[in-house]
PDB file of C-alpha atoms in Angstrom:
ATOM      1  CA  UNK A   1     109.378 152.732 104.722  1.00 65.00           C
ATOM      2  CA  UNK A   2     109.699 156.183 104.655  1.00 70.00           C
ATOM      3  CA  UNK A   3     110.352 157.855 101.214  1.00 73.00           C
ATOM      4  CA  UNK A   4     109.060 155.106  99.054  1.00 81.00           C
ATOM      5  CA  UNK A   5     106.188 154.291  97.206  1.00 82.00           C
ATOM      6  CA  UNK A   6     103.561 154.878 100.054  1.00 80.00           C
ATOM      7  CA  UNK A   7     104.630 158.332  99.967  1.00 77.00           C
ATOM      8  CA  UNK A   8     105.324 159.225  95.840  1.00 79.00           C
ATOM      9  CA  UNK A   9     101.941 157.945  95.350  1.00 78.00           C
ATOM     10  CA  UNK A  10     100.499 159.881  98.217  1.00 77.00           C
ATOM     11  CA  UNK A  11      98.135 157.302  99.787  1.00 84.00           C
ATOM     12  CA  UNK A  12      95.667 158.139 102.542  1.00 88.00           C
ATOM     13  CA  UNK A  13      97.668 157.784 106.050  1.00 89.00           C
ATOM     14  CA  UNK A  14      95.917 154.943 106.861  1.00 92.00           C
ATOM     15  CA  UNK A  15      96.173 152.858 103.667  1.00 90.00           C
ATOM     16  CA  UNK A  16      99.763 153.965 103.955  1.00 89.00           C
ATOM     17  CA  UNK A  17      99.821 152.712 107.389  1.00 90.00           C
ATOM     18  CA  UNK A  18      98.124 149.625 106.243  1.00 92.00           C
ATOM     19  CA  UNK A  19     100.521 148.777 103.608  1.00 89.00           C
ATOM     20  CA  UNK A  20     103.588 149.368 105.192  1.00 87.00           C
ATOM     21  CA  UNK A  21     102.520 146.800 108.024  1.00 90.00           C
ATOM     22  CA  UNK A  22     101.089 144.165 105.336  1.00 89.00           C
ATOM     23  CA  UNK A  23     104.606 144.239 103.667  1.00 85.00           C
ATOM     24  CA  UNK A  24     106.597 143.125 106.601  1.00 86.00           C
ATOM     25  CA  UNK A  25     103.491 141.018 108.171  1.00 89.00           C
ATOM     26  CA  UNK A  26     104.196 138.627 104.997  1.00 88.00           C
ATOM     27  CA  UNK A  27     107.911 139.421 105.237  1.00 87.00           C
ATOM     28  CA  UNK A  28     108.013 137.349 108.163  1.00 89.00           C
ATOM     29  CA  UNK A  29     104.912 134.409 107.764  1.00 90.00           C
ATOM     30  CA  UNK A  30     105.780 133.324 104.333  1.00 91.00           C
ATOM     31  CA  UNK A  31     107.561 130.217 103.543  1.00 92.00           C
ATOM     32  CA  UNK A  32     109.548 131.408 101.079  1.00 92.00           C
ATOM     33  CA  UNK A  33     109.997 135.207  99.251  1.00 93.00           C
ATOM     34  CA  UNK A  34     110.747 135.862  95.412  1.00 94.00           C
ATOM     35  CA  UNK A  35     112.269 139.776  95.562  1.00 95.00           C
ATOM     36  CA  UNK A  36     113.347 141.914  91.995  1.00 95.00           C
ATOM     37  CA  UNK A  37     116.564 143.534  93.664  1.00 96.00           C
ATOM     38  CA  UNK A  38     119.005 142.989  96.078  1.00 95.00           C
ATOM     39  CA  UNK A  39     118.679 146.028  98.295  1.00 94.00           C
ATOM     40  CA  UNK A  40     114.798 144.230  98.843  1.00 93.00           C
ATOM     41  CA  UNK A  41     116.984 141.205  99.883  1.00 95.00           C
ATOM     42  CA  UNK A  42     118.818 142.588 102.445  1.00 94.00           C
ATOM     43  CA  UNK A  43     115.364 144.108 103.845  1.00 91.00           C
ATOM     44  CA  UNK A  44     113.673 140.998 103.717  1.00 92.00           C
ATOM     45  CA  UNK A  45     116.106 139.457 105.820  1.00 92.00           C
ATOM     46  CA  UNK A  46     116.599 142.543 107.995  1.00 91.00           C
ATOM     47  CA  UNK A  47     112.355 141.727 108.722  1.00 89.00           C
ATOM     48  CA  UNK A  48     112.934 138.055 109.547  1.00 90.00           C
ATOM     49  CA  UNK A  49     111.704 136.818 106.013  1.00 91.00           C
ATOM     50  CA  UNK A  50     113.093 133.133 105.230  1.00 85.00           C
ATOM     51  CA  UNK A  51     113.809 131.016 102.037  1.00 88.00           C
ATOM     52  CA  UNK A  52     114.309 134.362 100.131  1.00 93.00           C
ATOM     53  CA  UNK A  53     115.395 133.888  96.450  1.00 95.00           C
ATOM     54  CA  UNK A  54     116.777 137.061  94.659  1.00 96.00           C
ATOM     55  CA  UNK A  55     114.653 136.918  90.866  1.00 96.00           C
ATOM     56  CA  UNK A  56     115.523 139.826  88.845  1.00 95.00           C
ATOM     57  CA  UNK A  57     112.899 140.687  86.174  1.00 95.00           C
ATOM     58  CA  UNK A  58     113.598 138.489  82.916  1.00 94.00           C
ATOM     59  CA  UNK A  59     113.145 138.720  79.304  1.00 93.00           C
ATOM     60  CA  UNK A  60     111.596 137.091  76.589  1.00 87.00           C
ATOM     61  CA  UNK A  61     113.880 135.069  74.032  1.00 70.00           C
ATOM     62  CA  UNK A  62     112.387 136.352  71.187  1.00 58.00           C
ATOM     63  CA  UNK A  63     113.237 139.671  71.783  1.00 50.00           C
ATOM     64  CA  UNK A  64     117.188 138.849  73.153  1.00 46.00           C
ATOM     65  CA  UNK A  65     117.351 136.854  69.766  1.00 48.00           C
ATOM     66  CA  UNK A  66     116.407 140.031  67.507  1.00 51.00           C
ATOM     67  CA  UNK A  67     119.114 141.362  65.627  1.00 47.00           C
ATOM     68  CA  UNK A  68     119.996 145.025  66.842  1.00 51.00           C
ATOM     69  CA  UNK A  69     119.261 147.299  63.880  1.00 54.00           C
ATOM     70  CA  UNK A  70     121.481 149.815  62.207  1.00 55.00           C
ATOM     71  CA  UNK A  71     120.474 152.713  63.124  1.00 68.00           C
ATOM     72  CA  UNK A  72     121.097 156.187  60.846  1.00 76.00           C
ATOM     73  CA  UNK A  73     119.830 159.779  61.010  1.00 86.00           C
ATOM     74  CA  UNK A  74     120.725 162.155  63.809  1.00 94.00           C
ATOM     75  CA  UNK A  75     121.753 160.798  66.816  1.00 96.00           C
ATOM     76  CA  UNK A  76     118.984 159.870  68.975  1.00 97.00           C
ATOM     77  CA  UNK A  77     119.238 159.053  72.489  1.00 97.00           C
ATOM     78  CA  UNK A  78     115.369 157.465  73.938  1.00 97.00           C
ATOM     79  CA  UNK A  79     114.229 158.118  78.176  1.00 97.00           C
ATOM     80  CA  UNK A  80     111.654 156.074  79.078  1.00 95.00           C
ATOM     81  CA  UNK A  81     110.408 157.446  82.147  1.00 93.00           C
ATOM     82  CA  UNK A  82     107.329 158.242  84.361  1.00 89.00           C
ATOM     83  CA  UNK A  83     109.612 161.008  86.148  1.00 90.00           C
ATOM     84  CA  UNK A  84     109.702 158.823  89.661  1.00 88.00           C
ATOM     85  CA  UNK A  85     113.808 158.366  89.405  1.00 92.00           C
ATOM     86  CA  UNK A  86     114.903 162.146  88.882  1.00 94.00           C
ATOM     87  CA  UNK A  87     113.621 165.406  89.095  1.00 94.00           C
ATOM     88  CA  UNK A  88     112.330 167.328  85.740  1.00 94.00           C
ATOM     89  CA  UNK A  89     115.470 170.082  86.366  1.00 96.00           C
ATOM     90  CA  UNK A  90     118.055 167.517  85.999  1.00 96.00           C
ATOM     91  CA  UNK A  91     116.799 166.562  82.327  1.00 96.00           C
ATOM     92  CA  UNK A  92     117.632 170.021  81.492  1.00 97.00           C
ATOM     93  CA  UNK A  93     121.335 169.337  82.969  1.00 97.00           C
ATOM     94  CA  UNK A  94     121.470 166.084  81.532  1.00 97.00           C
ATOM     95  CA  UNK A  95     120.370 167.284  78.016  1.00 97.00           C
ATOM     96  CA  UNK A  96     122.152 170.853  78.131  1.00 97.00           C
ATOM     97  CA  UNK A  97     125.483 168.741  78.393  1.00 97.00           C
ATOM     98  CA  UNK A  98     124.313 166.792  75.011  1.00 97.00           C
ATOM     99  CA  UNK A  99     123.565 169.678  73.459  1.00 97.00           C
ATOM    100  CA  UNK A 100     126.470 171.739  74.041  1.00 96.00           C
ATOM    101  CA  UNK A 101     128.820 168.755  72.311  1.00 97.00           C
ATOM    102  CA  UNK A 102     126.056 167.559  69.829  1.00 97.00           C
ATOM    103  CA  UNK A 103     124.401 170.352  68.476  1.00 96.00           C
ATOM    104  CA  UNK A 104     122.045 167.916  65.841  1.00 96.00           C
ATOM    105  CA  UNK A 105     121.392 165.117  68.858  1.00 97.00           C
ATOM    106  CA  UNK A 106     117.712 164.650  69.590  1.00 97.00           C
ATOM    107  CA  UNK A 107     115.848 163.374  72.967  1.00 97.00           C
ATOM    108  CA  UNK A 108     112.707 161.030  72.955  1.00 97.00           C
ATOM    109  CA  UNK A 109     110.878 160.844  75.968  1.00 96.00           C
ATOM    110  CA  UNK A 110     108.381 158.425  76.565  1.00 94.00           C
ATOM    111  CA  UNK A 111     105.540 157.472  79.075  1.00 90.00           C
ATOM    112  CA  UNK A 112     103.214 158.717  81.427  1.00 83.00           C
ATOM    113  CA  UNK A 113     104.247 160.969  84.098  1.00 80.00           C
ATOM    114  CA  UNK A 114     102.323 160.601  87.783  1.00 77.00           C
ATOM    115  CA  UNK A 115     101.855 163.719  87.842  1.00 82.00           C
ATOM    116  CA  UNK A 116     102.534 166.798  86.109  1.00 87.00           C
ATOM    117  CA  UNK A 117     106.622 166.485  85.268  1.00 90.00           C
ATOM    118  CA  UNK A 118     106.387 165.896  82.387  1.00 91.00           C
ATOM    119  CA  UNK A 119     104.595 169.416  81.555  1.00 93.00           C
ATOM    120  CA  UNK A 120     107.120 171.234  84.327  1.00 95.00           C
ATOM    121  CA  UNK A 121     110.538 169.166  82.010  1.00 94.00           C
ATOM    122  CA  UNK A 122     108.837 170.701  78.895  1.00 94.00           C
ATOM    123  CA  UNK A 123     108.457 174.385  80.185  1.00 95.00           C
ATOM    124  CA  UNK A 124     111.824 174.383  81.791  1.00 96.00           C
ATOM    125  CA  UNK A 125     113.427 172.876  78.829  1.00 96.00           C
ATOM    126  CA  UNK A 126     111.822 175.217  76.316  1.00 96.00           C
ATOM    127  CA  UNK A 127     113.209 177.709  78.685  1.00 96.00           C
ATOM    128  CA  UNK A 128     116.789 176.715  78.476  1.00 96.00           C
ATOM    129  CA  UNK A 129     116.495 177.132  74.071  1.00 96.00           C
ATOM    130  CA  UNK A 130     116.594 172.856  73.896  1.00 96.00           C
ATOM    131  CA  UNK A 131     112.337 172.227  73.281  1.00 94.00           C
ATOM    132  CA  UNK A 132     113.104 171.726  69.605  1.00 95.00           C
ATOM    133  CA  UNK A 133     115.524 169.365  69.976  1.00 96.00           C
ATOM    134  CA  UNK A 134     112.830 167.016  72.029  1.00 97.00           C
ATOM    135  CA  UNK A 135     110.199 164.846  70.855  1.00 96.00           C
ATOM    136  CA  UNK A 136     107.671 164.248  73.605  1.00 95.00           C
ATOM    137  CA  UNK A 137     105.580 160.664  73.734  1.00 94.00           C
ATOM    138  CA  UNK A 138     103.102 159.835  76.310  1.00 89.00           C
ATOM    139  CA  UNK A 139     102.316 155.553  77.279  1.00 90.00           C
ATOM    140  CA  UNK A 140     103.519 153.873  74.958  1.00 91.00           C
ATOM    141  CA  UNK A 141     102.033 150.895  73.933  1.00 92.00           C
ATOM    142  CA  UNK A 142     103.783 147.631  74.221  1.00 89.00           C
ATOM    143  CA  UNK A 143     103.526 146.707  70.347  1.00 90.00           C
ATOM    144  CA  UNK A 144     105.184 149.726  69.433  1.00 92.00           C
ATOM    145  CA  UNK A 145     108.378 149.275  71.261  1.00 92.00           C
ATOM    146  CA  UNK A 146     110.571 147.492  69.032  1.00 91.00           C
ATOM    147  CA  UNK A 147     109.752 150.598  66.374  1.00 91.00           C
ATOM    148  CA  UNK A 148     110.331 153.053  68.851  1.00 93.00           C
ATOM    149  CA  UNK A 149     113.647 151.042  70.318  1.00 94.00           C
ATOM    150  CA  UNK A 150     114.828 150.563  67.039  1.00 92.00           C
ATOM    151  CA  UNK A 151     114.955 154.751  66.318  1.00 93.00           C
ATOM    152  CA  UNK A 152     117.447 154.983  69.454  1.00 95.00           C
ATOM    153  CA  UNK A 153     121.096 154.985  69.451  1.00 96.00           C
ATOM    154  CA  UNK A 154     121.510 155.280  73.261  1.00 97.00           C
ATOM    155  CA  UNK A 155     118.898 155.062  75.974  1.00 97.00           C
ATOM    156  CA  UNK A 156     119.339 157.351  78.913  1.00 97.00           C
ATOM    157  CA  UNK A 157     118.033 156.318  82.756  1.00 96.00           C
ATOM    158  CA  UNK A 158     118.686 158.831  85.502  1.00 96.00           C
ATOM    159  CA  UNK A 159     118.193 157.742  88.521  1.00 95.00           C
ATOM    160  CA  UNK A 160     118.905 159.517  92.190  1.00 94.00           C
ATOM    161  CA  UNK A 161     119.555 157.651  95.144  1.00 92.00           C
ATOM    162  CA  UNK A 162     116.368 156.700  97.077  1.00 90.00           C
ATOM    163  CA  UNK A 163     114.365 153.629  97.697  1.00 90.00           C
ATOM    164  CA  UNK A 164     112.567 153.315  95.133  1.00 90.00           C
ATOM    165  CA  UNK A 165     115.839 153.614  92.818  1.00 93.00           C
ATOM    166  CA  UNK A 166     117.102 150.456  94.903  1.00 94.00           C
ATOM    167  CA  UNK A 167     114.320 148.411  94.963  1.00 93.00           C
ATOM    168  CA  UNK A 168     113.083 148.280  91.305  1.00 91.00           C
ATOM    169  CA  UNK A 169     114.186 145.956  88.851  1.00 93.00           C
ATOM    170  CA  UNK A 170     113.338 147.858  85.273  1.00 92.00           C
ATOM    171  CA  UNK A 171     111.867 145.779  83.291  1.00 92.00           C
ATOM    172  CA  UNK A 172     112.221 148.588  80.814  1.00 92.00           C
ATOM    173  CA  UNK A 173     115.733 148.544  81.167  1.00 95.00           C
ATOM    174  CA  UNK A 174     116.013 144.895  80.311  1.00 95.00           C
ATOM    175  CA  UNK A 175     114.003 145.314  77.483  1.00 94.00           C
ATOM    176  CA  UNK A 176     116.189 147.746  75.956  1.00 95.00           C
ATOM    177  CA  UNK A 177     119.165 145.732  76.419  1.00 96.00           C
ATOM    178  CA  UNK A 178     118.001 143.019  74.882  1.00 94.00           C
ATOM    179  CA  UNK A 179     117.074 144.750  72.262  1.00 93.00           C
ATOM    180  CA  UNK A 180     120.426 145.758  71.582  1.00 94.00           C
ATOM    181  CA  UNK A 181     120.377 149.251  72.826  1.00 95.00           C
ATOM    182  CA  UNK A 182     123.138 150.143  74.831  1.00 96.00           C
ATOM    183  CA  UNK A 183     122.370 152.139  77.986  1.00 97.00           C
ATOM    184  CA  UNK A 184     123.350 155.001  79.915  1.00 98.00           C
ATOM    185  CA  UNK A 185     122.908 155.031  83.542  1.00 97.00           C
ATOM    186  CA  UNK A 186     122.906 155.869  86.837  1.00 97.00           C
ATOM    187  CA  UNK A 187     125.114 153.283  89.348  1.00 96.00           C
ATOM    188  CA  UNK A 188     122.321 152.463  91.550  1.00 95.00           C
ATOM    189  CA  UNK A 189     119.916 149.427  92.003  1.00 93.00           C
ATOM    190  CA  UNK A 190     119.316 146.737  89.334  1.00 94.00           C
ATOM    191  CA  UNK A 191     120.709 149.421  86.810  1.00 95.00           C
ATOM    192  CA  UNK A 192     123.868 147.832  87.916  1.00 93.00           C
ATOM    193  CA  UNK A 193     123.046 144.719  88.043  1.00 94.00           C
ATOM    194  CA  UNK A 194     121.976 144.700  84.448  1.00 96.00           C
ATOM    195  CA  UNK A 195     124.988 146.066  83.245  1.00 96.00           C
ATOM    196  CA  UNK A 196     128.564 146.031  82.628  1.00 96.00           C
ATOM    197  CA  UNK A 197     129.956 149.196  82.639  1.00 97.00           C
ATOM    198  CA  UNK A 198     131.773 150.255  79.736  1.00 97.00           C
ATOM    199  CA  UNK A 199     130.933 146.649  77.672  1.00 97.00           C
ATOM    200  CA  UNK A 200     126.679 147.136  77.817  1.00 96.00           C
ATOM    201  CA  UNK A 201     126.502 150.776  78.212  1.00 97.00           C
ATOM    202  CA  UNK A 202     128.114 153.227  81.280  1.00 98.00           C
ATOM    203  CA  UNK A 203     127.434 153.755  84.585  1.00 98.00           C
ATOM    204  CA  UNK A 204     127.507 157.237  86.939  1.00 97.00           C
ATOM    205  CA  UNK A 205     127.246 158.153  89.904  1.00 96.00           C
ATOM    206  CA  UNK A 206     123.526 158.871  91.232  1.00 93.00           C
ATOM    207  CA  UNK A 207     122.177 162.177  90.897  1.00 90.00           C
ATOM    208  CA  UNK A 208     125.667 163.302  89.182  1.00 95.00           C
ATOM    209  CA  UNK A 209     123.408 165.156  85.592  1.00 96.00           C
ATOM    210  CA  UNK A 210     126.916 166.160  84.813  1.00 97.00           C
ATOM    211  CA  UNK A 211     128.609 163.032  84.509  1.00 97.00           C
ATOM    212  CA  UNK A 212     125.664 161.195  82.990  1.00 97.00           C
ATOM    213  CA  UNK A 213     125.217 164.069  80.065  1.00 97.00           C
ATOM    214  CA  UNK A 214     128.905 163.678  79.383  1.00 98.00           C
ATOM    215  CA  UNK A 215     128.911 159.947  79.289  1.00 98.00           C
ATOM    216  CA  UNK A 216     125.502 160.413  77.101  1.00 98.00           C
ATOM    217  CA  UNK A 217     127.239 162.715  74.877  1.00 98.00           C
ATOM    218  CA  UNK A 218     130.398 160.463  74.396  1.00 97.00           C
ATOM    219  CA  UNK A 219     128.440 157.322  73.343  1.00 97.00           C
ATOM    220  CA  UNK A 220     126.071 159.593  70.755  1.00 97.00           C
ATOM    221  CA  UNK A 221     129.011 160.545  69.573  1.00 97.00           C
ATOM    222  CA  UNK A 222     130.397 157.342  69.002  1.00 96.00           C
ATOM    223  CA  UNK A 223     128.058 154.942  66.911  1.00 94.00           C
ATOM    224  CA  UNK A 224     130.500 152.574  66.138  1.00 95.00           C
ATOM    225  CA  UNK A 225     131.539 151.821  70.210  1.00 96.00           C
ATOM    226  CA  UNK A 226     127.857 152.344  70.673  1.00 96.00           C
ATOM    227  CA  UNK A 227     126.406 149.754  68.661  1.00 94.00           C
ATOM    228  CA  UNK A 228     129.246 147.081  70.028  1.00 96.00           C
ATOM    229  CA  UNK A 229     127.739 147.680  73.532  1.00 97.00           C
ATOM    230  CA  UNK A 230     124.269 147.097  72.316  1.00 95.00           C
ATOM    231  CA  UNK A 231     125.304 143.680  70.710  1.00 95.00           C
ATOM    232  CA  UNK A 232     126.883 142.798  74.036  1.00 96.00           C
ATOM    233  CA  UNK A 233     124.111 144.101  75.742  1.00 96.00           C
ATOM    234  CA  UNK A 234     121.673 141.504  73.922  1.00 94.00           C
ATOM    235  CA  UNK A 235     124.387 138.605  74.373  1.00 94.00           C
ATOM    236  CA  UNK A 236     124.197 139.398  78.052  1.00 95.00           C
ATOM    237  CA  UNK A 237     120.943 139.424  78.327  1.00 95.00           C
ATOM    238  CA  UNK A 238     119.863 136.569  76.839  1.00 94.00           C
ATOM    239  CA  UNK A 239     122.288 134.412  78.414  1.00 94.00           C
ATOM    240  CA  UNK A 240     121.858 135.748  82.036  1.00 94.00           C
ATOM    241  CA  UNK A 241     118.022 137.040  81.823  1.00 95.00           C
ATOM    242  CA  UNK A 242     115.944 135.275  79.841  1.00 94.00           C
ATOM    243  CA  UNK A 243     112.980 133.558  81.677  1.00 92.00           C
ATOM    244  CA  UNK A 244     113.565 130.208  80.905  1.00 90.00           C
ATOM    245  CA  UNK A 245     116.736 130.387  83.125  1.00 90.00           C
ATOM    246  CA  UNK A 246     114.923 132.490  86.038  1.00 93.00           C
ATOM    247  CA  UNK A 247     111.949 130.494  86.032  1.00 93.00           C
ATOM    248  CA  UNK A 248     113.955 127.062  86.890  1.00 93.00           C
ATOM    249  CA  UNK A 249     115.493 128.999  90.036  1.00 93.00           C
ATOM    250  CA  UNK A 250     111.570 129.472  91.116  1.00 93.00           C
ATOM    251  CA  UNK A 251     110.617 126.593  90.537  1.00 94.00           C
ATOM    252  CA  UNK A 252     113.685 124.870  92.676  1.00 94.00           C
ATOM    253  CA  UNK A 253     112.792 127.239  95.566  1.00 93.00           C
ATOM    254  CA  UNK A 254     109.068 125.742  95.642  1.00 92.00           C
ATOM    255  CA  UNK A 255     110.305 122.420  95.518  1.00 94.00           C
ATOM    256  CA  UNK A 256     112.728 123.215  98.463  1.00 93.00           C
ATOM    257  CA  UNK A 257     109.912 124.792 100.083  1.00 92.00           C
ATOM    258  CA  UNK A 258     107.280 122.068 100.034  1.00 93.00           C
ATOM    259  CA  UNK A 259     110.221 119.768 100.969  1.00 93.00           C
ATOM    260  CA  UNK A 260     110.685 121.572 104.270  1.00 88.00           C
ATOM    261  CA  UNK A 261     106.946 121.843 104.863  1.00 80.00           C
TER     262      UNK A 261
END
């Protein structure tokens, strides 16, 4: 519907059009629906789907096994983002709280922005005296990760509240929690459903920069709280998320499904 990814990409108006009525064409016809987030759940239903099973993105053992590093130097707080959640002028909000309390904190941002956010965060950041205090990354490739993950004391996700903020499942986000980094981020989506507030990382309200910078700020500040959440974080994770457990859930729902046929 309106306001999602039909219109961030900015698709013709009739592949738009198209898409739109493809999605709820096989919302109703198919036999049975696997959807990443529960706010796609309640639309499939609300379109007449049937045998809908609710399948978060999963991880891979390996990676909820790995021991969370200790991690020294300044403290380092990593957004992965491609600037689709939040606007570039609430980073500068977001940050400018951090930097205010934690004068030596430092920012990585990762990935490739759709369009040109990225360049518009950097300009108005440099513009608000906190460029130097920012270390800009574009894609990053999927090797490099655990390196990169392993640098961060904190990872920071924005998010406002729109639909594509409730219908993703960030597969990002899991990755980083098993990986033992504890998270800070906005209540909204699978953000919450990956997370325990206050045990895997903290959770604010959407689109408040205020309350997420100060919640940022208090876990950089706090290594010691900060890397119990990321070892809960990776206990959580692999015991709720891993694959092996999703994929028996699918695999029940196509057995249910070819029963019924």
């Amino acid at each position: 519907g309106a306001g999602g990814w039909n219109d961030r990409v900015g698709y013709p108006l009739l592949a738009r059009w198209l898409f739109a009525w493809q999605e709820q064409w096989g919302f109703r016809r198919a036999d049975a629906l696997t959807v990443a987030s529960r706010w796609l759940e309640a639309q499939a239903y609300a379109h007449g789907a049937r045998g809908v099973l609710y399948l978060p993105n999963g991880i891979d053992l390996p990676a909820a096994a790995a021991a969370a590093p200790a991690r020294q130097g300044p403290p380092t707080a990593l957004l992965l983002t491609r600037f689709v959640e939040f606007k570039p002028a609430q980073l500068v909000k977001i940050w400018g709280c951090v930097a205010v309390r934690l004068p030596a904190a430092r920012l990585i941002v990762a990935g490739g922005a759709l369009r040109d956010e990225a360049r518009v965060a950097q300009r108005l950041l440099a513009a608000a005296g906190l460029g130097a205090t920012i270390e800009w990354l574009d894609t990053v490739a999927p090797s490099a990760l655990p390196a990169l993950y392993a640098r961060a004391n904190v990872a920071l996700f924005p998010a406002n509240a729109n639909r594509i903020n409730r219908a993703k499942s960030a597969t990002r986000l899991a990755d980083l929690l098993a990986a033992g980094v504890p998270v800070v981020a906005s209540r909204i989506g699978e953000q919450e459903a990956y997370m325990v507030d206050g045990e895997t990382g903290l959770l604010t309200p959407p689109g408040d920069d205020r309350a997420l910078g100060e919640a940022l700020a208090d876990l950089l500040a706090d290594r010691a709280r900060a890397q119990r959440m990321g070892q809960a974080a990776r206990r959580r994770m692999a015991e709720q998320f891993t694959w092996t457990k999703l994929a028996g859930k699918v695999e029940r729902l196509y057995e249910e499904t070819l029963s019924a046929a």
